[in-house]
PDB file of C-alpha atoms in Angstrom:
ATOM      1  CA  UNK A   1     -68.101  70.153  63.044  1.00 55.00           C
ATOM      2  CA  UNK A   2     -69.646  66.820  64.231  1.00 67.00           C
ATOM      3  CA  UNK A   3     -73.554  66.339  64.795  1.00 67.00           C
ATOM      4  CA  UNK A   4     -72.481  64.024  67.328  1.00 78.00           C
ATOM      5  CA  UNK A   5     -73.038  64.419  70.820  1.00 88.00           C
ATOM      6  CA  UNK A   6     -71.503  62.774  74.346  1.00 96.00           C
ATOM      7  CA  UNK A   7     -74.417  61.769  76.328  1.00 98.00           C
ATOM      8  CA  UNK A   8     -74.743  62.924  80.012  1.00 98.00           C
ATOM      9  CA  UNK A   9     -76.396  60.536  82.799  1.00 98.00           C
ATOM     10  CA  UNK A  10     -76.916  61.829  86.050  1.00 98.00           C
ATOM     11  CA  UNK A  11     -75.000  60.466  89.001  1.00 98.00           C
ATOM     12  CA  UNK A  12     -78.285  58.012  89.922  1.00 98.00           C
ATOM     13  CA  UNK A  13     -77.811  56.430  86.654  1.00 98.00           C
ATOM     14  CA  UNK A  14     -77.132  52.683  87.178  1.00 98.00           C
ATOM     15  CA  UNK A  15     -73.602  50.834  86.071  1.00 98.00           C
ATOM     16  CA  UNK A  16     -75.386  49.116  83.599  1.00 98.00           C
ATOM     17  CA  UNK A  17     -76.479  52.259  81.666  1.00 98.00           C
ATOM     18  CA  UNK A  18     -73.153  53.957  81.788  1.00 98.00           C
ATOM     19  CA  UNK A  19     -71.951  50.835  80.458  1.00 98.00           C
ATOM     20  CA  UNK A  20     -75.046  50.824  77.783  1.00 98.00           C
ATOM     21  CA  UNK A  21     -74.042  54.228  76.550  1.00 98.00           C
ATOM     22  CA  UNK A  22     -69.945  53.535  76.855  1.00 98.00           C
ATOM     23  CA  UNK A  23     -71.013  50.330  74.383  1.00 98.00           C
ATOM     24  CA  UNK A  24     -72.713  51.882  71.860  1.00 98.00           C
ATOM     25  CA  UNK A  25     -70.924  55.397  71.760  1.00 98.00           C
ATOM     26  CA  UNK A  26     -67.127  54.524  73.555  1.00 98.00           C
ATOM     27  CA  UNK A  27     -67.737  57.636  75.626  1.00 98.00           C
ATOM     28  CA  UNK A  28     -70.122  59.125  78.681  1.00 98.00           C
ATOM     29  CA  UNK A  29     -69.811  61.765  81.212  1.00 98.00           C
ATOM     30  CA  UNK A  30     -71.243  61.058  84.357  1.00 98.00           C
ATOM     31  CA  UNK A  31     -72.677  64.416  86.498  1.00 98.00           C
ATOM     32  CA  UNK A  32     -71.169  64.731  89.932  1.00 98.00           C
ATOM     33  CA  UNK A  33     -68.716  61.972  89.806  1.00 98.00           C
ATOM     34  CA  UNK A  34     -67.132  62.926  92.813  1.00 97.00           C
ATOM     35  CA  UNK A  35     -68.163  64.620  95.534  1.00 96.00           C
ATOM     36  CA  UNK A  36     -67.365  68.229  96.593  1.00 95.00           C
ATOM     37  CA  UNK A  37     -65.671  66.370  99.764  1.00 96.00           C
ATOM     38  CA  UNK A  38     -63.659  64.604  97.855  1.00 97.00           C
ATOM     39  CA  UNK A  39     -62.373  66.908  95.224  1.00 96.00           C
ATOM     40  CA  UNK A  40     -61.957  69.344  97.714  1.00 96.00           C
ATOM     41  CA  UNK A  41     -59.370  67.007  99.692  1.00 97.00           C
ATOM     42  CA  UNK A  42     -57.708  65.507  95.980  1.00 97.00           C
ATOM     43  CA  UNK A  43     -57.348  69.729  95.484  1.00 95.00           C
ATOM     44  CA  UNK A  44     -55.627  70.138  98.690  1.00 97.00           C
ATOM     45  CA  UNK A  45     -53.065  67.338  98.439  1.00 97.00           C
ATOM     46  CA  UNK A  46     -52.045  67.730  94.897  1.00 97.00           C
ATOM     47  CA  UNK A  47     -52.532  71.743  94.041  1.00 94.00           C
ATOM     48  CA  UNK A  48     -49.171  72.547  96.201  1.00 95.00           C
ATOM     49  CA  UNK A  49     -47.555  69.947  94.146  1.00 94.00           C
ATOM     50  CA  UNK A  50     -48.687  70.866  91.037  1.00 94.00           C
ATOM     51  CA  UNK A  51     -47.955  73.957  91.116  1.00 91.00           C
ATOM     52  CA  UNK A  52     -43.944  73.369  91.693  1.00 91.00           C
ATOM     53  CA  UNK A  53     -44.518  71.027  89.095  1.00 85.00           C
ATOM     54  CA  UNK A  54     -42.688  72.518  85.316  1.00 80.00           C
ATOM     55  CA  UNK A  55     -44.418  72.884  82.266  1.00 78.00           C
ATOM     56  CA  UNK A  56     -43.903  70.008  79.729  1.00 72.00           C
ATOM     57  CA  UNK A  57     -40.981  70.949  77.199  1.00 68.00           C
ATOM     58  CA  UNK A  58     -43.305  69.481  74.050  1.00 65.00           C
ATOM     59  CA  UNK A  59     -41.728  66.162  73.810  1.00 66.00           C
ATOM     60  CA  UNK A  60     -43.368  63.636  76.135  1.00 65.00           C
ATOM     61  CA  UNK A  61     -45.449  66.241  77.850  1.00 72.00           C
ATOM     62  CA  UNK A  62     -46.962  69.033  75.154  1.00 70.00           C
ATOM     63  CA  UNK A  63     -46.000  72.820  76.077  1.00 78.00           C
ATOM     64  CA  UNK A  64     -48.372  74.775  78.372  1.00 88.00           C
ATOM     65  CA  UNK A  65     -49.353  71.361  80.009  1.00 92.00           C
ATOM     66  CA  UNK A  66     -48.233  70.115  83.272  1.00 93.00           C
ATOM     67  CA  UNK A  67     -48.657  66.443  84.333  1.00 92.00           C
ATOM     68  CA  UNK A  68     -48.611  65.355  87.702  1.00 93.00           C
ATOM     69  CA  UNK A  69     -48.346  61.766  88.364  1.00 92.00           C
ATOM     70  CA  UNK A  70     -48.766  59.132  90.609  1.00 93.00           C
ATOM     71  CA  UNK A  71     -51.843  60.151  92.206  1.00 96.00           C
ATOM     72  CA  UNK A  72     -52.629  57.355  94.668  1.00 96.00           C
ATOM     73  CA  UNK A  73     -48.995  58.075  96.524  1.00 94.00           C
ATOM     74  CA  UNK A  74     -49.980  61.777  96.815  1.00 95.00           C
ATOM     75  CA  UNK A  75     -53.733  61.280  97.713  1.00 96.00           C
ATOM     76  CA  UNK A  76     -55.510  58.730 100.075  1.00 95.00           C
ATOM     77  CA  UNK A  77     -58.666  60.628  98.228  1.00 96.00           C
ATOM     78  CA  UNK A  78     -57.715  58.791  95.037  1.00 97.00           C
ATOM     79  CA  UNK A  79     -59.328  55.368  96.515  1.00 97.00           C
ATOM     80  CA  UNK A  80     -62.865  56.882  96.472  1.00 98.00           C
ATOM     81  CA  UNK A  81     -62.167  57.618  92.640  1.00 98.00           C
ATOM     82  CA  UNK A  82     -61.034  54.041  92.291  1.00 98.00           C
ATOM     83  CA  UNK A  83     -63.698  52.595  93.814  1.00 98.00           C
ATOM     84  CA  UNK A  84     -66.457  54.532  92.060  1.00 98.00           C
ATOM     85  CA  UNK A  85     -68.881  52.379  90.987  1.00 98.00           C
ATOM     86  CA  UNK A  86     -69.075  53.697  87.096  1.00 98.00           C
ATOM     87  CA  UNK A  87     -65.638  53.914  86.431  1.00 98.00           C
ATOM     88  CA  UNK A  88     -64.927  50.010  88.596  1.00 98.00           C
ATOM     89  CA  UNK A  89     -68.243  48.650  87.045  1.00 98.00           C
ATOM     90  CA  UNK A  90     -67.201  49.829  83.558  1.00 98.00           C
ATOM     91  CA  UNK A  91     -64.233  48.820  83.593  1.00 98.00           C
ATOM     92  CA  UNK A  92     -64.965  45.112  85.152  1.00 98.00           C
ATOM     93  CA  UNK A  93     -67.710  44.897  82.327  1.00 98.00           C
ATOM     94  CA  UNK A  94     -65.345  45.107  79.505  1.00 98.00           C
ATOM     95  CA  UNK A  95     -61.902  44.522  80.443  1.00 98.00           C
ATOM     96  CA  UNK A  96     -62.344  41.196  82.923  1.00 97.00           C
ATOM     97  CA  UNK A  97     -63.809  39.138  79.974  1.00 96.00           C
ATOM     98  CA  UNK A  98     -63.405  35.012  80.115  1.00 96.00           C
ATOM     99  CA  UNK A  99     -60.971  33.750  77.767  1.00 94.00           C
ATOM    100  CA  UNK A 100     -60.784  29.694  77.292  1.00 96.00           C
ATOM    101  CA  UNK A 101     -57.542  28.160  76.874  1.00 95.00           C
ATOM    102  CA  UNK A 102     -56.362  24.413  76.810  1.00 96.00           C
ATOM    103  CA  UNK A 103     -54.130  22.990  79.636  1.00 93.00           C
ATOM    104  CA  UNK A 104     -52.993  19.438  78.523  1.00 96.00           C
ATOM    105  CA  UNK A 105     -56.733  17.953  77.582  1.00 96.00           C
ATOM    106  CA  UNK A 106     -58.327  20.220  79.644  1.00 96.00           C
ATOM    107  CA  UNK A 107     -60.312  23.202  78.486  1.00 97.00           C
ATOM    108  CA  UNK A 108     -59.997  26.315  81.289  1.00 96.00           C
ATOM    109  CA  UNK A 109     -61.851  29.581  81.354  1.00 96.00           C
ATOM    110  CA  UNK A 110     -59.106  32.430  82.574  1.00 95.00           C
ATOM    111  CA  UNK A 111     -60.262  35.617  84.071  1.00 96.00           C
ATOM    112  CA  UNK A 112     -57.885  38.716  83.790  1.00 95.00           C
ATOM    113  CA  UNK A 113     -57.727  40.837  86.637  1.00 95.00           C
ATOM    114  CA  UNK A 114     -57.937  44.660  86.366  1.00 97.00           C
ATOM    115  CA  UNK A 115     -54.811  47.258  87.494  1.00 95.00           C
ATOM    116  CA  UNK A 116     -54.253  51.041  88.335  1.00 96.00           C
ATOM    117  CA  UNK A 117     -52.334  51.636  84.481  1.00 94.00           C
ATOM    118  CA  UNK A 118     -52.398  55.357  85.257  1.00 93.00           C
ATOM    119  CA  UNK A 119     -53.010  58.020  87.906  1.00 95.00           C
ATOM    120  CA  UNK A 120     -52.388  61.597  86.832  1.00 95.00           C
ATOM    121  CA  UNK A 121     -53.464  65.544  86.959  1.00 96.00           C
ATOM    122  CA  UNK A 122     -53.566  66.873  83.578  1.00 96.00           C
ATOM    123  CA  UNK A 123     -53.567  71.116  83.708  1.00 96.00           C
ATOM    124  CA  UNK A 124     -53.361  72.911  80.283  1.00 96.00           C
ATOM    125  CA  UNK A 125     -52.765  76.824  80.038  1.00 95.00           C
ATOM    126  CA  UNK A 126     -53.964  79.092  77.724  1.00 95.00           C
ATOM    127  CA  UNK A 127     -52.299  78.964  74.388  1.00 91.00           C
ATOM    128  CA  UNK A 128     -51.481  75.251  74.705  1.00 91.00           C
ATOM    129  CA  UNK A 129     -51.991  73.524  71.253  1.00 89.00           C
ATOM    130  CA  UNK A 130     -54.676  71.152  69.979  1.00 93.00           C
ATOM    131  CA  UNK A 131     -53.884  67.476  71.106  1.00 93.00           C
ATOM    132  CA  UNK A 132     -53.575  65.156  68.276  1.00 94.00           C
ATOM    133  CA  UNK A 133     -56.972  62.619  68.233  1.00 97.00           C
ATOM    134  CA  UNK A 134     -55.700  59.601  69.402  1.00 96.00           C
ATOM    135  CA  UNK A 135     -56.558  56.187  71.084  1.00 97.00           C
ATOM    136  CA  UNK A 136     -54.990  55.497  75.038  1.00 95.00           C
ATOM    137  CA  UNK A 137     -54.510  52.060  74.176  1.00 95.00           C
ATOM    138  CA  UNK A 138     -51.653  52.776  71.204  1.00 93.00           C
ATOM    139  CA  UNK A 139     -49.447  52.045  74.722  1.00 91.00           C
ATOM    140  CA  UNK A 140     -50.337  48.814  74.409  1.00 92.00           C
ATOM    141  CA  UNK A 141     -49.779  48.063  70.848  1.00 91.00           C
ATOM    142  CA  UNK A 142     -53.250  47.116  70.241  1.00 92.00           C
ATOM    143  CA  UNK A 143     -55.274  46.513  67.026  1.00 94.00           C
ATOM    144  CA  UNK A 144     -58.591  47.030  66.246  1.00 96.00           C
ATOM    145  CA  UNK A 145     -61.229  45.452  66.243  1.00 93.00           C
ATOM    146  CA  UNK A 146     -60.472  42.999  68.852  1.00 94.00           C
ATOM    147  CA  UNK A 147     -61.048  43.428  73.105  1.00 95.00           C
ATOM    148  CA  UNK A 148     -60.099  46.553  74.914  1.00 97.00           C
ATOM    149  CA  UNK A 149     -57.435  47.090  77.466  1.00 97.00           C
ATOM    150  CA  UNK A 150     -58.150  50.397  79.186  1.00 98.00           C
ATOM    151  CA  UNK A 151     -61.186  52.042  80.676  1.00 98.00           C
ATOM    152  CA  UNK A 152     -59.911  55.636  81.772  1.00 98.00           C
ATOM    153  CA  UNK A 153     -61.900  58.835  83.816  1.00 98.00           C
ATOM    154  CA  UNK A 154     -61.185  62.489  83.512  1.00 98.00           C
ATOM    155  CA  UNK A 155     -62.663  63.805  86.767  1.00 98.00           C
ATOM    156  CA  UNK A 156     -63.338  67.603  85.959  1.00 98.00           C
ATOM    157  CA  UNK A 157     -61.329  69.752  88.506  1.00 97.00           C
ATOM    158  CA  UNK A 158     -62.414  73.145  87.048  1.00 97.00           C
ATOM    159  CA  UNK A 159     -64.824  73.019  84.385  1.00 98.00           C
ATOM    160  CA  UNK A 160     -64.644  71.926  81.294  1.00 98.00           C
ATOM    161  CA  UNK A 161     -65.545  73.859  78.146  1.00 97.00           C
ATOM    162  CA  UNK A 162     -64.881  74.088  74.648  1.00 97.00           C
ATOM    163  CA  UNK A 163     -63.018  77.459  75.298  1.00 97.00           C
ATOM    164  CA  UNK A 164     -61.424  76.264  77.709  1.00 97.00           C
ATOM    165  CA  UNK A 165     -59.362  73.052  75.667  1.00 96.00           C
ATOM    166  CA  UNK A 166     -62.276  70.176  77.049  1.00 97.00           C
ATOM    167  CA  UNK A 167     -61.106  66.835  76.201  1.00 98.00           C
ATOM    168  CA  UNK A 168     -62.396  66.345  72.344  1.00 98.00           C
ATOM    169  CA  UNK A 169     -63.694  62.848  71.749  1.00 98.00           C
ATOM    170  CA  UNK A 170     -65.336  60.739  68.167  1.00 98.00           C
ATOM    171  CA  UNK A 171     -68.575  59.078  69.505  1.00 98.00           C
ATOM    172  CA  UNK A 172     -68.503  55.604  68.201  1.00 97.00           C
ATOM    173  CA  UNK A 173     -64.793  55.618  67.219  1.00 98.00           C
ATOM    174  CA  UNK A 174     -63.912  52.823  68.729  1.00 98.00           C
ATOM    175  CA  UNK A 175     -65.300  50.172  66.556  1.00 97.00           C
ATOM    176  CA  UNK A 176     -63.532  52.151  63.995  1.00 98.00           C
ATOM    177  CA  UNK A 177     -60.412  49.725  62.439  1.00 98.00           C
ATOM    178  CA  UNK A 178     -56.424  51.107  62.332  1.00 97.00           C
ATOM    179  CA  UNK A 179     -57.248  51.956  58.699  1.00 97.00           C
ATOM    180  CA  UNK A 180     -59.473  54.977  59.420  1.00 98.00           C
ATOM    181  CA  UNK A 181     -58.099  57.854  60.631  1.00 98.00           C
ATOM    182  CA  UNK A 182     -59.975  60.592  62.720  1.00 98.00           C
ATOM    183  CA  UNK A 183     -60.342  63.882  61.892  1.00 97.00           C
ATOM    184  CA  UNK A 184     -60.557  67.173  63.709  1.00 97.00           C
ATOM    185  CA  UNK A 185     -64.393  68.021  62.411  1.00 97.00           C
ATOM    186  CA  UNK A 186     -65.897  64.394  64.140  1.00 97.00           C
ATOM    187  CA  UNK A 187     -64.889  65.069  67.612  1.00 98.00           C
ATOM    188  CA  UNK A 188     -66.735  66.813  70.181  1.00 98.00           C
ATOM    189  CA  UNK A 189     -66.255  68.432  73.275  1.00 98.00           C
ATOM    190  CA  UNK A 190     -66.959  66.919  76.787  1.00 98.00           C
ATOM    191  CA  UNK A 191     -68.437  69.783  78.285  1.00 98.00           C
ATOM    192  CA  UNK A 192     -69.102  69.166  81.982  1.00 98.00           C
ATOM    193  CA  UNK A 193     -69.110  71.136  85.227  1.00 97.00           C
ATOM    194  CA  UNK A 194     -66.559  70.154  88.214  1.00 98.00           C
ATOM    195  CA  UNK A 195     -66.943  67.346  90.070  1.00 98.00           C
ATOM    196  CA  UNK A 196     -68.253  65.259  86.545  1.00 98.00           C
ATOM    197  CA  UNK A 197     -66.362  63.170  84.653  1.00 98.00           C
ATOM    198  CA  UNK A 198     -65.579  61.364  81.395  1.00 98.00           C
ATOM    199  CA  UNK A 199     -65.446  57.841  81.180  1.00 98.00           C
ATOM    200  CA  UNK A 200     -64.466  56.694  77.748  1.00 98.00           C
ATOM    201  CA  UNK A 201     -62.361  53.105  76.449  1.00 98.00           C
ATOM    202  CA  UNK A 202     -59.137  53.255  75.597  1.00 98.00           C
ATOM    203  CA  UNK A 203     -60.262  52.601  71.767  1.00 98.00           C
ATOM    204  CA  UNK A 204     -61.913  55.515  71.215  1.00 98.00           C
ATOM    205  CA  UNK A 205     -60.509  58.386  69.433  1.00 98.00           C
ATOM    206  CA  UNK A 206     -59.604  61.925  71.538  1.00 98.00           C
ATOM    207  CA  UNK A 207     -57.600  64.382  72.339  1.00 96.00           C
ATOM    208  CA  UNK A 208     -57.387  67.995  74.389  1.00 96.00           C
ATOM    209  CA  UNK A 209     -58.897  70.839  73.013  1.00 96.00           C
ATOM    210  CA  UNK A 210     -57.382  74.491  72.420  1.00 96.00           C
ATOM    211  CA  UNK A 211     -57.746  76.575  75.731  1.00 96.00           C
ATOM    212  CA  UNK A 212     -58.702  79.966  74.454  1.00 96.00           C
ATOM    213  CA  UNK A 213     -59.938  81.123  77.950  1.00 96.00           C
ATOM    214  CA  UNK A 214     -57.918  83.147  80.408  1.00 95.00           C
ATOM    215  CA  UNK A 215     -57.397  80.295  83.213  1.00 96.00           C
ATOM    216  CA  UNK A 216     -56.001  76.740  83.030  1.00 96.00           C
ATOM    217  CA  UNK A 217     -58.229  73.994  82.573  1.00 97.00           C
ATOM    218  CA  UNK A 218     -57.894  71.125  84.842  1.00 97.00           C
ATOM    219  CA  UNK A 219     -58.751  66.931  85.167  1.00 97.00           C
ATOM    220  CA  UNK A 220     -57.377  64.186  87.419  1.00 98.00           C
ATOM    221  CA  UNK A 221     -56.973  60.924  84.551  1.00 97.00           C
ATOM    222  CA  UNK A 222     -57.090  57.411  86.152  1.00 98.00           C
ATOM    223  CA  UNK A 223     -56.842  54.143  84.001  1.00 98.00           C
ATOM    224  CA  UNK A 224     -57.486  50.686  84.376  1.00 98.00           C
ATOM    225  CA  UNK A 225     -55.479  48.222  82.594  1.00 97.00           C
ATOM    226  CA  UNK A 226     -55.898  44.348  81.541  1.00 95.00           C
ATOM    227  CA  UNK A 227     -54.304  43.085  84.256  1.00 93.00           C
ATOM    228  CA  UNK A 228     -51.758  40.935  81.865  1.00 90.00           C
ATOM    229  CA  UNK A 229     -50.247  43.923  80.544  1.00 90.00           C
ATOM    230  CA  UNK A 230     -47.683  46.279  81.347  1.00 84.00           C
ATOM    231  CA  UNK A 231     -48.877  49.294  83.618  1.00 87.00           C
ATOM    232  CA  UNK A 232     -48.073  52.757  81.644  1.00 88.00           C
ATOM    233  CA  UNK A 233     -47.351  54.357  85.105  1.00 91.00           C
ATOM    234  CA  UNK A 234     -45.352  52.254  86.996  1.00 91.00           C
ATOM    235  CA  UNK A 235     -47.078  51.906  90.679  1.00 93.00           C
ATOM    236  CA  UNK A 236     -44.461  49.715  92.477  1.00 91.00           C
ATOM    237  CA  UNK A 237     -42.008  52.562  91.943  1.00 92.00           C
ATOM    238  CA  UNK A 238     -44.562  55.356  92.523  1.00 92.00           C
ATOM    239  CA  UNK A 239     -45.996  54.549  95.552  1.00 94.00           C
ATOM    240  CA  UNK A 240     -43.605  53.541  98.633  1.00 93.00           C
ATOM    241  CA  UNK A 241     -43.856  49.900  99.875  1.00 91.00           C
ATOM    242  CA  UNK A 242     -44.680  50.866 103.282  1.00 91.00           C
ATOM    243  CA  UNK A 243     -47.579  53.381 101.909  1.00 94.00           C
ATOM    244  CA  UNK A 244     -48.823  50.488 100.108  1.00 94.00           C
ATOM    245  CA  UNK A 245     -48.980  48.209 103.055  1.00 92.00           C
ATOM    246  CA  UNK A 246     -51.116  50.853 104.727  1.00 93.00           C
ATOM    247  CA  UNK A 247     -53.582  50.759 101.874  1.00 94.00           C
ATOM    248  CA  UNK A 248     -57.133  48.480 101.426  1.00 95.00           C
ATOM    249  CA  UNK A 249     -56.531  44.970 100.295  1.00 95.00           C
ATOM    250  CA  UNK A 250     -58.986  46.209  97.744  1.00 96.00           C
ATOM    251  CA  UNK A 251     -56.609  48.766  96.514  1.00 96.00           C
ATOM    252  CA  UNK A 252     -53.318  46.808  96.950  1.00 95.00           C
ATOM    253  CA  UNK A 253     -55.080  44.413  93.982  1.00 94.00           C
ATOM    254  CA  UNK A 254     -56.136  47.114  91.829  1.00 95.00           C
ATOM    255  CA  UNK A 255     -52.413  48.807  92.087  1.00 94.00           C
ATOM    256  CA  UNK A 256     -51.308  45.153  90.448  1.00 93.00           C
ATOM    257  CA  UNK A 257     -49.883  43.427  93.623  1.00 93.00           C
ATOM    258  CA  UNK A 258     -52.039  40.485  92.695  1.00 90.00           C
ATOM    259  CA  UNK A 259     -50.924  37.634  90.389  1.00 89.00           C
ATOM    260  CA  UNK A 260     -52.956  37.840  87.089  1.00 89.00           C
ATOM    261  CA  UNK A 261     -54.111  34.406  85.348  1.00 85.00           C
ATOM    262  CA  UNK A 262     -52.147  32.270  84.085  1.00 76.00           C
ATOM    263  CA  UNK A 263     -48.461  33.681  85.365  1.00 74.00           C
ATOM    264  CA  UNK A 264     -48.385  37.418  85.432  1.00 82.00           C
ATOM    265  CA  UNK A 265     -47.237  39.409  87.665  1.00 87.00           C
ATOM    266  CA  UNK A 266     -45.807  37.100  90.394  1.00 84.00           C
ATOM    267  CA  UNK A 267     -42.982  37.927  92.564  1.00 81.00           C
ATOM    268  CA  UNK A 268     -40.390  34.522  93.307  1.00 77.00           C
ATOM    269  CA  UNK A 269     -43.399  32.706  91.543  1.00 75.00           C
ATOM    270  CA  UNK A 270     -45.872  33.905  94.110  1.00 84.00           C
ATOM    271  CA  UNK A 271     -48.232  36.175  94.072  1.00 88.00           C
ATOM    272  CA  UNK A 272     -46.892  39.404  95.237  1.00 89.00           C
ATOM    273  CA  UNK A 273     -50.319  39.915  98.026  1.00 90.00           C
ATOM    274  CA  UNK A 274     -47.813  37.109  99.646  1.00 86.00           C
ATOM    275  CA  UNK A 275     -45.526  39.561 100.068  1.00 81.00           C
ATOM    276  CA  UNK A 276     -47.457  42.575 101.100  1.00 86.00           C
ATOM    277  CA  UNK A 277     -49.148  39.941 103.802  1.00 81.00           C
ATOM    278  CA  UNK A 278     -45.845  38.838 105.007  1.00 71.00           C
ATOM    279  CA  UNK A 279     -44.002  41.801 105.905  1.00 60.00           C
ATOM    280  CA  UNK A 280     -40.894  41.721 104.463  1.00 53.00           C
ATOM    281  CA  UNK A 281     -39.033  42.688 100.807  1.00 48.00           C
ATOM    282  CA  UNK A 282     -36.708  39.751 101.152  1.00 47.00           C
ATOM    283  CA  UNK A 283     -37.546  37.418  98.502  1.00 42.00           C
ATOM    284  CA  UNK A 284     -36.513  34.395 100.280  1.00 42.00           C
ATOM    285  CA  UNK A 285     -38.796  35.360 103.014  1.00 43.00           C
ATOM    286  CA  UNK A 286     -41.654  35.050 100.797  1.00 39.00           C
ATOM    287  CA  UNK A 287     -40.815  32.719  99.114  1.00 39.00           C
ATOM    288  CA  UNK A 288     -40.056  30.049 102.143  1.00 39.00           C
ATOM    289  CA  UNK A 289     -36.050  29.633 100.342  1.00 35.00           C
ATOM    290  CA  UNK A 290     -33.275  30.819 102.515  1.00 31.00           C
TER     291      UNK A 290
END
């Protein structure tokens, strides 16, 4: 077993020392990371649906697990996760980094923007079987070292526990390179009550835990992506165009309908807020062709 621990900061802790800890360690669980309002409402919009929702069939989604996705669609709550300021803070810090490039003789300084890569209630039952250690951003074919792509939460619906299969996770694992592998006996559990969460980079090494316990154990997973890659969980499919519309403009960015530096993303080579601003899915329309 690991001498490592995950270090706790309360919710008062500022952005910059969740980001401090997330540096140095790749991991931190922040106490009361939502509040009991708001979990209370997420609980009452998704638990009816989750609980139609099948057990996975241990290909894509392991047995005794059910995954329900596409949480914003299902949830006006999820915005108040999306805007907390860790988990937005965090994943500005590391993910929106300046990268200089050369147009003609001139030498730029691009900005990526951020997107919603995933949305998702993760519920395993009793019996379900240890989750390989692995890194989130594998779906983005990434090597290490090198930047990161993904800054994810799990938001603790029921508590978490090392009986009960808590998320397992290798402190300082991701400034690890592809050559090492992790093993079972470095990782450690994030233990937290409800309402806390863990806030970890997609480069460091984790996985579910064994739930030994008599209940299911239960988090709500959002992501963050590098704005210039592909979202895991496809949003423009997910969520209706006319919920979208209804949404912040705040949150219509962060779902990806905003043009990413230098020429991702755009819809008939505009930038698909255009489109959300305008009113209408005819391309044409948008794009001032008829």
């Amino acid at each position: 077993m690991s001498d490592s621990t995950l270090t706790t900061l309360p919710a008062t802790s500022s952005v910059d020392e969740a980001i401090e800890v997330v540096d140095r360690d790749g991991a931190v669980i922040i106490e009361d990371f939502a509040d009991a309002g708001t979990l209370r409402g997420l609980w009452e919009d998704l638990g009816p649906d989750l609980e139609r929702q099948a057990d996975g069939d241990g290909r894509l989604v392991g047995e005794k697990t059910r995954i329900l996705p596409g949480l914003v669609r299902r949830s006006a709550r999820s915005v108040t996760i999306m805007r907390q300021p860790h988990f937005l803070g965090t994943a500005r810090h590391f993910l929106q980094r300046p990268v200089k490039a050369w147009l003609g003789e001139q030498r730029v300084e691009l900005v990526p923007t951020i997107q919603l890569g995933i949305s998702r209630v993760i519920q395993t039952w009793p019996g379900v079987a240890l989750q390989g250690l692995h890194r989130d951003d594998t779906a983005h074919l990434r090597t290490h070292p090198g930047p990161e792509s993904r800054v994810q939460v799990m938001v603790a619906a029921s508590e978490f526990t090392a009986r009960n299969g808590a998320t397992r996770v290798i402190p300082g694992s991701h400034r690890w390179d592809d050559e090492r592998a992790p093993r079972d006996d470095e990782a450690v559990p994030a233990e937290m009550r409800t309402g806390s969460a863990l806030l970890w980079l997609g480069s460091t090494y984790h996985g579910a835990g064994v739930n030994a316990s008599d209940g299911p154990r239960t988090g709500l997973s959002y992501a963050y992506d590098l704005g210039n890659l592909r979202q895991e969980e496809n949003q423009y499919l997910s969520i209706p165009l006319e919920v979208v519309r209804g949404l912040p403009e705040d949150i219509q960015r962060l779902l990806g309908y905003e043009a990413c530096p230098p020429m991702c993303g755009l819809y008939e080579l505009n930038d698909p807020m255009l489109l959300l601003r305008d009113g209408s899915a005819d391309p044409a329309a948008v794009s001032g062709t008829r």
